[in-house]
Coordinates of C-alpha atoms in Angstrom, one line a residue:
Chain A
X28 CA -6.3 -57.0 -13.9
X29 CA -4.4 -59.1 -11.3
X30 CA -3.6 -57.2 -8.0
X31 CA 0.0 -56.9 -8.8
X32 CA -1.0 -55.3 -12.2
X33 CA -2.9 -52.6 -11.2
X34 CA -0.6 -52.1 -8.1
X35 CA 2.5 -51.1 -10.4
X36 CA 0.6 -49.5 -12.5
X37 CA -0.5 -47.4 -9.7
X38 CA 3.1 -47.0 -8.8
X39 CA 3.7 -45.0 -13.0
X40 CA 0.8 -43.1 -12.5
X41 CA 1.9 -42.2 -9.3
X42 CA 5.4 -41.5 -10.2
X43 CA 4.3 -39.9 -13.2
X44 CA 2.1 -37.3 -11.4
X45 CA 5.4 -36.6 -9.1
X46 CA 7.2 -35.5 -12.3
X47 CA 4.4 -33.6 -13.7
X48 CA 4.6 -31.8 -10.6
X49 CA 8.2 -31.7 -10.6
X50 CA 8.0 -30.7 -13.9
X51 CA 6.2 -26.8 -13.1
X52 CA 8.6 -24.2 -14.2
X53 CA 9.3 -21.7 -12.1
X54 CA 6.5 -19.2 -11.6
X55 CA 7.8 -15.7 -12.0
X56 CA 11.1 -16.3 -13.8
X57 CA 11.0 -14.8 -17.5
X58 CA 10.9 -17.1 -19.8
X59 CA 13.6 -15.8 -21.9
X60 CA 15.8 -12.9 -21.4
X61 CA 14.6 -10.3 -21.4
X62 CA 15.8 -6.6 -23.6
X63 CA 18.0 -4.6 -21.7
X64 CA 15.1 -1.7 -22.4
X65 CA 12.5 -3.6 -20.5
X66 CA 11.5 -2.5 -17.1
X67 CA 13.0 -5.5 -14.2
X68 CA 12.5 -6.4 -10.9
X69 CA 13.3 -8.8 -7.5
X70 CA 12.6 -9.2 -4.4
X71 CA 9.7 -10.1 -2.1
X72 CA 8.6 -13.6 -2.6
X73 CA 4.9 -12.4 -1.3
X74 CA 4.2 -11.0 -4.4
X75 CA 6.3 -12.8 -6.8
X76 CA 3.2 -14.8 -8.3
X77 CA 1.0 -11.6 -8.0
X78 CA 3.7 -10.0 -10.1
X79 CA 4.0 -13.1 -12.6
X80 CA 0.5 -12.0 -13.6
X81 CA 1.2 -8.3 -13.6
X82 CA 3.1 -9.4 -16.1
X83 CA 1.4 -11.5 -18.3
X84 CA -1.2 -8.9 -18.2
X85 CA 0.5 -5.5 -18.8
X86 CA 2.6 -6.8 -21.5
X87 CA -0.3 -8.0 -23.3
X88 CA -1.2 -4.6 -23.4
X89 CA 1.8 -3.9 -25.6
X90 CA 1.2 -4.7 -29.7
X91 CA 3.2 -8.1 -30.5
X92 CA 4.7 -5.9 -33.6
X93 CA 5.7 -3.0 -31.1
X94 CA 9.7 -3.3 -30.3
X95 CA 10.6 0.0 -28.5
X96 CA 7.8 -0.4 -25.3
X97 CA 9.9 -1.9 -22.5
X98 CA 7.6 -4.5 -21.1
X99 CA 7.6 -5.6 -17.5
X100 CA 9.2 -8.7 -16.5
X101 CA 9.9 -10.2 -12.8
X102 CA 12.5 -13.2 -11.2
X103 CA 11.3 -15.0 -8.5
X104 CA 12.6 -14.9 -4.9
X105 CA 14.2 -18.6 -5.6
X106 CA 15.4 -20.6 -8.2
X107 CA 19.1 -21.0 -9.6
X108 CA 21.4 -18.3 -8.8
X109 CA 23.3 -16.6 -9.5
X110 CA 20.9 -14.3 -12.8
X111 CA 21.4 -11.9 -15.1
X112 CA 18.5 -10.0 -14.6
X113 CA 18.2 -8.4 -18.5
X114 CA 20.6 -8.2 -21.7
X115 CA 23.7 -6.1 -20.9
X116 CA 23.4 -6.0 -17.0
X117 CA 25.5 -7.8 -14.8
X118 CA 25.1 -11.1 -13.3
X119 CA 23.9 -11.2 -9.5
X120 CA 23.1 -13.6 -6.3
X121 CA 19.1 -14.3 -6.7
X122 CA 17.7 -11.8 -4.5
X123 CA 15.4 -14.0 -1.6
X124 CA 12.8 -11.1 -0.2
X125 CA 12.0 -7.5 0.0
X126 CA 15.5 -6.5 2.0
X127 CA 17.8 -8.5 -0.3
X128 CA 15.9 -7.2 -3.8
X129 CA 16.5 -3.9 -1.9
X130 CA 19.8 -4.2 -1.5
X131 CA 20.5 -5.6 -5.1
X132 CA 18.3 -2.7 -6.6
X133 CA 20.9 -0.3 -4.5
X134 CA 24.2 -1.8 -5.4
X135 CA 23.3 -2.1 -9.4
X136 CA 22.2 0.5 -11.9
X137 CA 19.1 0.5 -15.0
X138 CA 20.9 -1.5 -16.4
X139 CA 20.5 -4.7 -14.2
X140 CA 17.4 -4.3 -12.5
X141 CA 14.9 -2.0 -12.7
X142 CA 12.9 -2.0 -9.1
X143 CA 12.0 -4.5 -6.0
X144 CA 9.5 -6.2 -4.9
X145 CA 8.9 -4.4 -1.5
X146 CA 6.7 -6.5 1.4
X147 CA 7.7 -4.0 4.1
X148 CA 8.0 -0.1 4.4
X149 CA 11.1 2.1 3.8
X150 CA 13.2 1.9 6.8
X151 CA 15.6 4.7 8.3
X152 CA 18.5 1.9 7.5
X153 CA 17.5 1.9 3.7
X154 CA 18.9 4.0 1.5
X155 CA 18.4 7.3 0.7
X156 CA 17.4 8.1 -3.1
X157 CA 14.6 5.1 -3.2
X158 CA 11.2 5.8 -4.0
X159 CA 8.5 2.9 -2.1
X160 CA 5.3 3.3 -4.4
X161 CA 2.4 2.0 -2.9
X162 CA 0.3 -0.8 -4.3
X163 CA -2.1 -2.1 -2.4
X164 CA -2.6 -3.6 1.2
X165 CA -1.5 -7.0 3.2
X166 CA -1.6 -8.5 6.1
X167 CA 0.4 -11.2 8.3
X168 CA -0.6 -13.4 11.0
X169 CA 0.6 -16.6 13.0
X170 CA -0.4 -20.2 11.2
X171 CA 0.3 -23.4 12.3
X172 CA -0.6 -27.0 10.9
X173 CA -4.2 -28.2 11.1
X174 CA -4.8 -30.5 14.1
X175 CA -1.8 -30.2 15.5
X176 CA -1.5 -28.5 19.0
X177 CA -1.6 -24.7 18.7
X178 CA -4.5 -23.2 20.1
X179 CA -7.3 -21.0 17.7
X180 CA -5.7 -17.4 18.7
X181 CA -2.8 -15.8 20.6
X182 CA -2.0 -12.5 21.2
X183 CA 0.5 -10.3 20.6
X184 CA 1.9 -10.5 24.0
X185 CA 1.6 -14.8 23.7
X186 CA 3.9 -14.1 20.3
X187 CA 6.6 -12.0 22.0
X188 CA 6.2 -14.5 24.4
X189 CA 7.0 -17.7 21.8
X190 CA 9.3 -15.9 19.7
X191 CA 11.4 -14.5 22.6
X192 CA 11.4 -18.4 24.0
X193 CA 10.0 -16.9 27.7
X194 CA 7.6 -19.8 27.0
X195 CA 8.1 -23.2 25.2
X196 CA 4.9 -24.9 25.4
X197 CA 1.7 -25.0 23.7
X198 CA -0.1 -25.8 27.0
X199 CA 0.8 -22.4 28.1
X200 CA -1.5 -20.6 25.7
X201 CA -4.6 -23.1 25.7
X202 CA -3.7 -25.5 23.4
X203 CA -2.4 -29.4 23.1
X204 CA 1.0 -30.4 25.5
X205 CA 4.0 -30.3 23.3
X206 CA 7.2 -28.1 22.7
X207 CA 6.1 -25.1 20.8
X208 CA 8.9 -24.9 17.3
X209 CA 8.7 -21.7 16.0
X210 CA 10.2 -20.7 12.7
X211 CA 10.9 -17.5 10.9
X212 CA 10.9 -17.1 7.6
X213 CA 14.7 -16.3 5.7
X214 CA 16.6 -13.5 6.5
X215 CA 16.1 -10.8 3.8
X216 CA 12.4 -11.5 3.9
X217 CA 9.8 -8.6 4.3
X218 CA 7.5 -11.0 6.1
X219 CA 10.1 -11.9 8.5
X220 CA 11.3 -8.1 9.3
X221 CA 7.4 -6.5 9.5
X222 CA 6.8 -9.8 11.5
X223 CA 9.4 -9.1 14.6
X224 CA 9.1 -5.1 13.4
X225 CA 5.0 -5.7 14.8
X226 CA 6.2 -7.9 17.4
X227 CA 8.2 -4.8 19.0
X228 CA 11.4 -5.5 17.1
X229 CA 11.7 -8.4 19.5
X230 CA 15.4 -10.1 18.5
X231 CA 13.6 -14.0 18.4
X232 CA 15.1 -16.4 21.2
X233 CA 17.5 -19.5 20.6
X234 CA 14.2 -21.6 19.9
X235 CA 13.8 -19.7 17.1
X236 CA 14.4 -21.5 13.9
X237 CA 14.9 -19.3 10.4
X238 CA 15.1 -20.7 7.2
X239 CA 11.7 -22.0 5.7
X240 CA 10.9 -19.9 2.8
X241 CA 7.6 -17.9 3.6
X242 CA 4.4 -18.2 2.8
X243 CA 5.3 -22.4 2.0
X244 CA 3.6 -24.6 4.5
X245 CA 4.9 -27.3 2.1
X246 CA 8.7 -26.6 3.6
X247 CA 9.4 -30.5 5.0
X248 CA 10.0 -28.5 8.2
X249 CA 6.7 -27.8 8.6
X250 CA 4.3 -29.7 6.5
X251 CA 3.7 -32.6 9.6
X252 CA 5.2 -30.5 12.1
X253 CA 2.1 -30.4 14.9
X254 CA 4.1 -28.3 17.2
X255 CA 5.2 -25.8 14.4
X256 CA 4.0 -21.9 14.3
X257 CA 5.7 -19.6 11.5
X258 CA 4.1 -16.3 10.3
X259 CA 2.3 -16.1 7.1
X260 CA 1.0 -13.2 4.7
X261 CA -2.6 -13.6 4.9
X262 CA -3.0 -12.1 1.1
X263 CA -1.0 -14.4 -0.4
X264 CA -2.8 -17.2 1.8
X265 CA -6.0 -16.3 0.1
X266 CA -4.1 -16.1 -3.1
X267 CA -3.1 -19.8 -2.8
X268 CA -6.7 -20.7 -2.0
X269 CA -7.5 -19.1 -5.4
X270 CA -5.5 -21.2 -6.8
X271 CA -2.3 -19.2 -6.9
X272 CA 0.2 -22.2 -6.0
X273 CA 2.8 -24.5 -7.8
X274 CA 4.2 -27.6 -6.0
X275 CA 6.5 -25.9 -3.1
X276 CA 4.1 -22.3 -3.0
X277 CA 1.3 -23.9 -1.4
X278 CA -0.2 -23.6 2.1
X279 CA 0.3 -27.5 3.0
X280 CA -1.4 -28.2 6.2
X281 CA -1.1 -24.6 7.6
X282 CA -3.4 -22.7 8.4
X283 CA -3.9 -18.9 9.4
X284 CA -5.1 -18.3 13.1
X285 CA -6.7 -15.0 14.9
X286 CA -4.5 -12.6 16.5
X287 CA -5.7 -10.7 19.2
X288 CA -9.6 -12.4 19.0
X289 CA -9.4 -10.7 15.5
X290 CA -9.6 -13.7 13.2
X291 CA -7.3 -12.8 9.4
X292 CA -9.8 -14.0 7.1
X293 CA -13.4 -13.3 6.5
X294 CA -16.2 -15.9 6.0
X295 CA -15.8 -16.1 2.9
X296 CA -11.7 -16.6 2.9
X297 CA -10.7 -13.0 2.0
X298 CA -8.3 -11.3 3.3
X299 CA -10.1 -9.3 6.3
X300 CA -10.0 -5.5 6.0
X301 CA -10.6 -4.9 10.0
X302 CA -7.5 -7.1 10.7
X303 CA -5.6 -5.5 7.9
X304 CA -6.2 -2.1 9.9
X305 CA -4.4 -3.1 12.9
X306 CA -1.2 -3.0 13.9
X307 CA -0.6 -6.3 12.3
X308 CA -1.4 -4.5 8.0
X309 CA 0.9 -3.7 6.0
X310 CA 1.3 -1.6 2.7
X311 CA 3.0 -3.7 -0.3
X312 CA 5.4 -1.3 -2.8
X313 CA 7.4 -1.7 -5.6
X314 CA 11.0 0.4 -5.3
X315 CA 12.3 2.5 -8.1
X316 CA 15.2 4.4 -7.8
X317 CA 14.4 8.5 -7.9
X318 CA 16.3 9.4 -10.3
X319 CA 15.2 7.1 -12.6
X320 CA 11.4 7.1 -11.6
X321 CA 11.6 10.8 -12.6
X322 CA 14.0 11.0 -15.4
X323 CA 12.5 11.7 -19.0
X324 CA 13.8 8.9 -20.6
X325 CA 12.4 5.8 -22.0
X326 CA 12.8 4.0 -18.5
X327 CA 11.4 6.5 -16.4
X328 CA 8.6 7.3 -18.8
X329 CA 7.8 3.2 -18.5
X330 CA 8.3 3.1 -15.2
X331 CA 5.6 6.0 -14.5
X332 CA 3.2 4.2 -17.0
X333 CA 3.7 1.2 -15.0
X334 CA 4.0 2.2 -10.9
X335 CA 2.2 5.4 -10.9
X336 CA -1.4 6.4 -9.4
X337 CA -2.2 6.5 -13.2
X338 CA 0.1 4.2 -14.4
X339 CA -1.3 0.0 -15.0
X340 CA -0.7 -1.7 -11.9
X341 CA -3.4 1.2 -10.1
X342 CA -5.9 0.9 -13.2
X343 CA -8.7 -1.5 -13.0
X344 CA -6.7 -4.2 -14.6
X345 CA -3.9 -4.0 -12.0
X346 CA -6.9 -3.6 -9.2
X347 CA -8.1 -6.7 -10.3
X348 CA -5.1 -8.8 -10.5
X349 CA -4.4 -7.5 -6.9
X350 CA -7.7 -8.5 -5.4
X351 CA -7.3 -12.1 -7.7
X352 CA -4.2 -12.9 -5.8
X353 CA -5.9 -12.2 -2.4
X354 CA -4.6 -8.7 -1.4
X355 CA -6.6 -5.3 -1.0
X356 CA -6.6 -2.4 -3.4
X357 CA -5.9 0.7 -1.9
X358 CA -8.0 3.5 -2.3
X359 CA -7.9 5.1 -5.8
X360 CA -6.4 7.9 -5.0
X361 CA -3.7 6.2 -2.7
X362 CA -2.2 3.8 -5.3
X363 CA 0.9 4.4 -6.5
X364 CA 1.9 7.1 -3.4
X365 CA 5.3 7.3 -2.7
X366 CA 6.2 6.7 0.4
X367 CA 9.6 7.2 2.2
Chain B
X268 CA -4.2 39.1 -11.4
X269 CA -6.7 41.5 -12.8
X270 CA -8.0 44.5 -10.7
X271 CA -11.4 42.0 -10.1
X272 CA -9.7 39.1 -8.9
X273 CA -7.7 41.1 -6.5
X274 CA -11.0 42.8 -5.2
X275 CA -12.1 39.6 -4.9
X276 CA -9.5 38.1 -3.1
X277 CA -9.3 41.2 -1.3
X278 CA -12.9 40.4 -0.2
X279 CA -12.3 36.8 0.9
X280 CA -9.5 37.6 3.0
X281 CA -11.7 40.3 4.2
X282 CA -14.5 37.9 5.0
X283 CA -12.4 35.4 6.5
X284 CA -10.8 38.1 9.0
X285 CA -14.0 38.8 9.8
X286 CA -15.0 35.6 10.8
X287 CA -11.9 35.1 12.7
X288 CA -12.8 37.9 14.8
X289 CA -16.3 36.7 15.7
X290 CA -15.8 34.0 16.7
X291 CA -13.1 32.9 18.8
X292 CA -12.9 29.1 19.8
X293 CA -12.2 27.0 22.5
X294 CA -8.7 26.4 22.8
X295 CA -8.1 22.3 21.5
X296 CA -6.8 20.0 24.4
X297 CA -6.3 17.6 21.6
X298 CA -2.2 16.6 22.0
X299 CA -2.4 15.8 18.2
X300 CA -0.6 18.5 16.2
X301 CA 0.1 19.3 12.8
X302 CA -1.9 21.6 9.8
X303 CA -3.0 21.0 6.5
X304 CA -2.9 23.1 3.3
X305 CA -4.9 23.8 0.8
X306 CA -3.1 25.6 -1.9
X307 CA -5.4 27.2 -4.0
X308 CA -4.3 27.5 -7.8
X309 CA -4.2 30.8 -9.6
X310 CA -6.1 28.6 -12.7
X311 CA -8.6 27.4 -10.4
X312 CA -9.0 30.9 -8.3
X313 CA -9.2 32.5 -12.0
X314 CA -12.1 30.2 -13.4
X315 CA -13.9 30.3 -10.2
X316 CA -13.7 33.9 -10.0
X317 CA -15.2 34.2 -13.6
X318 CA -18.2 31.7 -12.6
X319 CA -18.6 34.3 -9.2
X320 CA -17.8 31.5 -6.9
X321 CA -15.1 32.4 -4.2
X322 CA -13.8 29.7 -1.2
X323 CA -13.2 31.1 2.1
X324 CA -11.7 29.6 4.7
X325 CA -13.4 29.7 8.4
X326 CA -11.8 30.2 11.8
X327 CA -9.6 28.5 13.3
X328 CA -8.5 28.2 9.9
X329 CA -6.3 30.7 8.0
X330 CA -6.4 32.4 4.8
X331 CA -2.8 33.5 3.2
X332 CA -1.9 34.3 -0.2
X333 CA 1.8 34.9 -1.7
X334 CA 1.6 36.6 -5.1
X335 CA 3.4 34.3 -7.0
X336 CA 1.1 31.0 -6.0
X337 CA -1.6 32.4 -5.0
X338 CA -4.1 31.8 -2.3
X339 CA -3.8 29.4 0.4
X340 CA -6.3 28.4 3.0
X341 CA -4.8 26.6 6.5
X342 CA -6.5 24.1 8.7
X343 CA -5.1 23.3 12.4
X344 CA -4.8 19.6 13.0
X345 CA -6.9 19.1 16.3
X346 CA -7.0 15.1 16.6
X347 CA -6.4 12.2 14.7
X348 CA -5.8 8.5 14.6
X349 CA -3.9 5.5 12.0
X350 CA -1.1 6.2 10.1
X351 CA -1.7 8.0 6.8
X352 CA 1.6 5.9 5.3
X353 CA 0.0 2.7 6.4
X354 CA -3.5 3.9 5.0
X355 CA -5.5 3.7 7.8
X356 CA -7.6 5.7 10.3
X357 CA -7.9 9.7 9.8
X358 CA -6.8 13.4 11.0
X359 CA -9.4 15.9 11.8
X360 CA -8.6 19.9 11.3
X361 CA -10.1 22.6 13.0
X362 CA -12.3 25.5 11.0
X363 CA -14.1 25.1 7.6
X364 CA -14.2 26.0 4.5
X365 CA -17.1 28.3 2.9
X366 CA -18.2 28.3 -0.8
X367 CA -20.3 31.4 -2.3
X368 CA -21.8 31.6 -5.6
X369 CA -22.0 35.7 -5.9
X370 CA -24.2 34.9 -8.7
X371 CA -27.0 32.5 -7.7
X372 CA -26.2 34.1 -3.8
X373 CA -26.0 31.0 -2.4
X374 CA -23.5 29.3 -0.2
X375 CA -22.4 26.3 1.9
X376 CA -19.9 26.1 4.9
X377 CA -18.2 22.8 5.6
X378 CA -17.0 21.9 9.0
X379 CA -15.3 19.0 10.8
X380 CA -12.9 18.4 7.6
X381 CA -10.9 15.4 8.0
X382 CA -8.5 13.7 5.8
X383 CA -9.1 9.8 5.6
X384 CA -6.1 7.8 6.0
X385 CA -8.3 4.6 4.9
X386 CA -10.1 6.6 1.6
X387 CA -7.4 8.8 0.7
X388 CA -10.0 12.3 0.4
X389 CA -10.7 15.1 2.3
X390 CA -13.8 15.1 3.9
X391 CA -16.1 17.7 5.2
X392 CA -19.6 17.7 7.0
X393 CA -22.3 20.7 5.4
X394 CA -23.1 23.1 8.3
X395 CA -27.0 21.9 9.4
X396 CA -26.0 18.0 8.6
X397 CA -23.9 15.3 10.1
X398 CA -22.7 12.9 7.1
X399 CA -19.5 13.9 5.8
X400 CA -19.0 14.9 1.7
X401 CA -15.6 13.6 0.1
X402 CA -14.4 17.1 -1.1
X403 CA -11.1 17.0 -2.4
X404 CA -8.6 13.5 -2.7
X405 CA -4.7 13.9 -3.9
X406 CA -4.1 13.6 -7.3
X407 CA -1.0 13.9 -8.9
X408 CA 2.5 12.9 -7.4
X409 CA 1.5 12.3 -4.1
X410 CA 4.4 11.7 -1.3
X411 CA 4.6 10.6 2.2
X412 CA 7.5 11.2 4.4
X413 CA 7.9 10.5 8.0
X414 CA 10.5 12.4 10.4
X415 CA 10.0 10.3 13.8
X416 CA 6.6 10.6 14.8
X417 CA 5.2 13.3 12.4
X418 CA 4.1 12.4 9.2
X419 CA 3.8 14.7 6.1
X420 CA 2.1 14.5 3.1
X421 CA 2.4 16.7 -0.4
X422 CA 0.3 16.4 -3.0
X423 CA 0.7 18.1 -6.6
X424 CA -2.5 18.2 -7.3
X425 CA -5.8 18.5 -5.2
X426 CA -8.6 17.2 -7.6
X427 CA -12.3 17.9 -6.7
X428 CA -13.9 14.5 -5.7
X429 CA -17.0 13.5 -7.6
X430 CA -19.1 13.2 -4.8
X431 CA -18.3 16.9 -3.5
X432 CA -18.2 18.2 -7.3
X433 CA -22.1 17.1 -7.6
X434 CA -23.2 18.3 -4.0
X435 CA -21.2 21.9 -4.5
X436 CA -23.3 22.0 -7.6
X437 CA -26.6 21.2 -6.2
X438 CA -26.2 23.4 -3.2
X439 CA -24.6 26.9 -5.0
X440 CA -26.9 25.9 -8.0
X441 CA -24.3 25.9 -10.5
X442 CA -22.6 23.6 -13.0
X443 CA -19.1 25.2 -12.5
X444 CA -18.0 22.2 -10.4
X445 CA -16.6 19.0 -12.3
X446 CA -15.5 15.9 -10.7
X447 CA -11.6 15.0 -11.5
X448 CA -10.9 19.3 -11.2
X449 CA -7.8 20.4 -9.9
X450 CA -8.2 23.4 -7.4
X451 CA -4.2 23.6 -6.2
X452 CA -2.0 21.8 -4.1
X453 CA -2.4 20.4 -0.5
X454 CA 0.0 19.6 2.2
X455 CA -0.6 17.7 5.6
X456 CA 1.6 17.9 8.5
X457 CA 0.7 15.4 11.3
X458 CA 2.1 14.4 14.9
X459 CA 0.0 12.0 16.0
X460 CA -0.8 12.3 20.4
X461 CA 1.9 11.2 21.8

């Protein structure tokens, strides 16, 4: 084969592999509509591809033949929007993060959406009459691209520091000479509001970019950026190194880095409980309304059987999905708490 | 309640008076504040009565019974660490908690309970040992509320954890104990040191 030959072919293999990769539907989006009886949700994008198998699984629970069990169905954080959510409800912005599926969960009724995807806790701003049921435990640290010139570790002080723009450069905290960009994830996120939440509830400096979607080192703002630092959930981190990616929800070149000497990951790229116990863990929840979590009805019962400390998500099935996608399991008897 | 289980509970709170009297503790320095409830079931207090087994709680902790829900045994919060809404670390409550088998006459006192934040169970160490036994864990709808810096937690259900099921049984010589049980209720009321 002459040079030129193999070089365009190359060039269709090449562009065909793009399109392939192109080509990836979007994780967590339902594949078709789904019955106005199923059981719905938005919300955080940290456990949108944890929730994609949630629902593979748990509906596979259900008999093909059986059509009165609502299954369990879940949008991603981004896509097309606006969505109708299920059959009969009303058509809605896409929900991007925890706050945002909050918010949509609060201004429709059963007969949109069902619950949220929750990254952070309840807040005293949130509104009253929600239910945050506990699922298992996270984590989120600082990351920056491999090689470039952020040192191994900071502390919290060095991140109040950065994110409040008292100090622009890299040199400043050990590592490489070079103007220190850091990002924050969208507003609406959970990763972004526990982040500044742990941080103090710092309000981030004029440096302070927002915008890249969390937990995406692939964002083009970031994937070459050697001077760039963005916080990142360490569960879903691990959950990407298990495979848990598509094209755009992929670490890229980033990489998690210790926080306070403590380093996020354990030797054998888990998610490390001893960081996960400082100030820097979180608790992940799903967010039901009361009324309906409690109601005897069809819903409510589903929504038990799902959310519950007895319903799927906290049997061994769920546990194992949780720890497949990187995260920690509560304790048995803590799953499926509610938590205001 | 029969004329038997009111002698009995009669005797309990009798018992636990007693021991109140005895011996008085040290005041805590601890700033942590708080209590934590254990609300004893009429079902359970009933089927535990019939087996001869009573639970009596020991100073600094507090019987009380209300004749609609029964007995109820109070622990004073005396330190603690964590969060319990963010699972992690632990609250320790003064007194203990005392088990008696009428029938075999044997008995085991638990001191140094503690509820893990991290494990989600209530924990106790056997008077004579140092390793704690996981009692009791929440079972049931469990909720966690937080008014500033105190947080409370209410369980339905207190269900008798497997581990404390087999070592109550081994140590009153009995098979009246079975792991999953439900013996009440429990509350926890915590204020971290400020």
């Amino acid at each position: 084969m002459r040079h030129t030959a193999a070089k365009a072919l190359a060039a269709v293999a090449f562009t065909a592999a793009l399109t392939t990769v192109a080509a990836v539907p979007a994780m967590a989006d339902p594949a078709a509509l789904p019955a106005a009886k199923d059981i719905v949700g938005v919300g955080s994008d940290t456990t949108q591809a944890l929730f994609t198998k949630f629902s593979a699984d748990y509906n596979a629970t259900i008999p093909a033949g059986d059509t009165t069990t609502p299954r369990l169905y879940s949008w991603d954080a981004t896509g097309t929007s606006p969505i109708t959510p299920k059959a009969g409800g009303s058509t809605i912005a896409r929900p991007n993060g925890s706050g945002a599926g909050i918010g949509a969960l609060n201004t429709t009724t059963k007969t949109t959406l069902d619950f949220a995807r929750s990254s952070r806790a309840a807040q005293a701003t949130d509104p009253t009459g929600l239910d945050f049921i506990a699922f298992a435990k996270d984590a989120v640290t600082w990351s920056a691209v491999s090689g470039g010139h952020a040192p191994a570790n900071l502390t919290t002080a060095n991140l109040v520091d950065i994110y409040t723009c008292a100090k622009t450069n890299w040199s400043q905290f050990g590592g490489t000479a070079g103007t220190i960009q850091p990002f924050l994830p969208q507003s609406g996120s959970g990763t972004r509001s526990f982040f500044l939440q742990a941080l103090g509830n710092i309000t981030p400096g004029s440096c302070v970019v927002s915008g890249p979607e969390e937990n995406e080192g692939t964002d083009p703002l970031l994937l070459t950026n050697v001077d760039a630092v963005i916080p990142y959930s360490v569960g879903h981190y691990v959950g990407q190194l298990n495979g848990h990616t598509t094209a755009t929800d992929a670490p890229g070149n980033l990489t998690l880095r210790n926080l306070n000497g403590v380093s996020p990951l354990t030797a054998t790229n888990t998610l490390n409980p001893a960081f996960a116990g400082g100030s820097f863990g979180r608790v992940l929840f799903n967010v039901v309304r009361d009324a309906d979590y409690t109601a005897a009805t069809t819903q409510g019962t589903a929504l038990r059987n799902i959310f519950s400390n007895t319903g799927w998500i906290c049997s061994t099935a769920g546990r194992n999905d949780i720890s497949s996608f990187g995260f920690l399991n509560l304790p048995t008897t803590g799953c499926g708490v509610i938590i205001h | 309640m029969s004329r038997t289980f009111a002698r009995i509970a009669a005797a309990a709170a009798g018992l636990a008076l007693a021991l109140t009297a005895a011996s008085a503790t040290t005041a805590s320095a601890a700033p942590a504040a708080g209590n934590a409830v254990i609300h004893e079931s009429n079902a359970f207090f009933q089927q535990a009565a019939q087996a001869g087994i009573v639970a009596v709680p020991l100073p600094t902790a507090t019987a009380g019974y209300d004749p609609s829900t029964g007995l109820s045994a109070s622990f004073p919060v005396t330190d603690g660490s964590g969060s319990i809404a963010e699972f992690w670390g632990s609250v320790q409550f003064g007194g203990g908690l005392l088990f008696v088998d009428a029938r075999t006459g044997s008995a085991v006192a638990f001191h140094q309970l503690a509820f893990s934040s991290e494990t989600y169970q209530v924990t106790g160490v056997p008077d004579g040992t140092t390793t704690p036994v996981a009692l009791f864990a929440p079972a049931g709808e469990t909720v966690v509320t937080r008014t500033g810096a105190t947080q409370n937690l209410s369980a339905a259900s207190l269900a008798l954890d497997p581990a404390g099921a087999q070592f109550l049984d081994g140590k009153l010589r009995t098979s009246f104990f079975a792991a999953g049980q439900s013996v009440g209720s429990f509350r926890v009321s915590y204020t971290p040191a400020s």
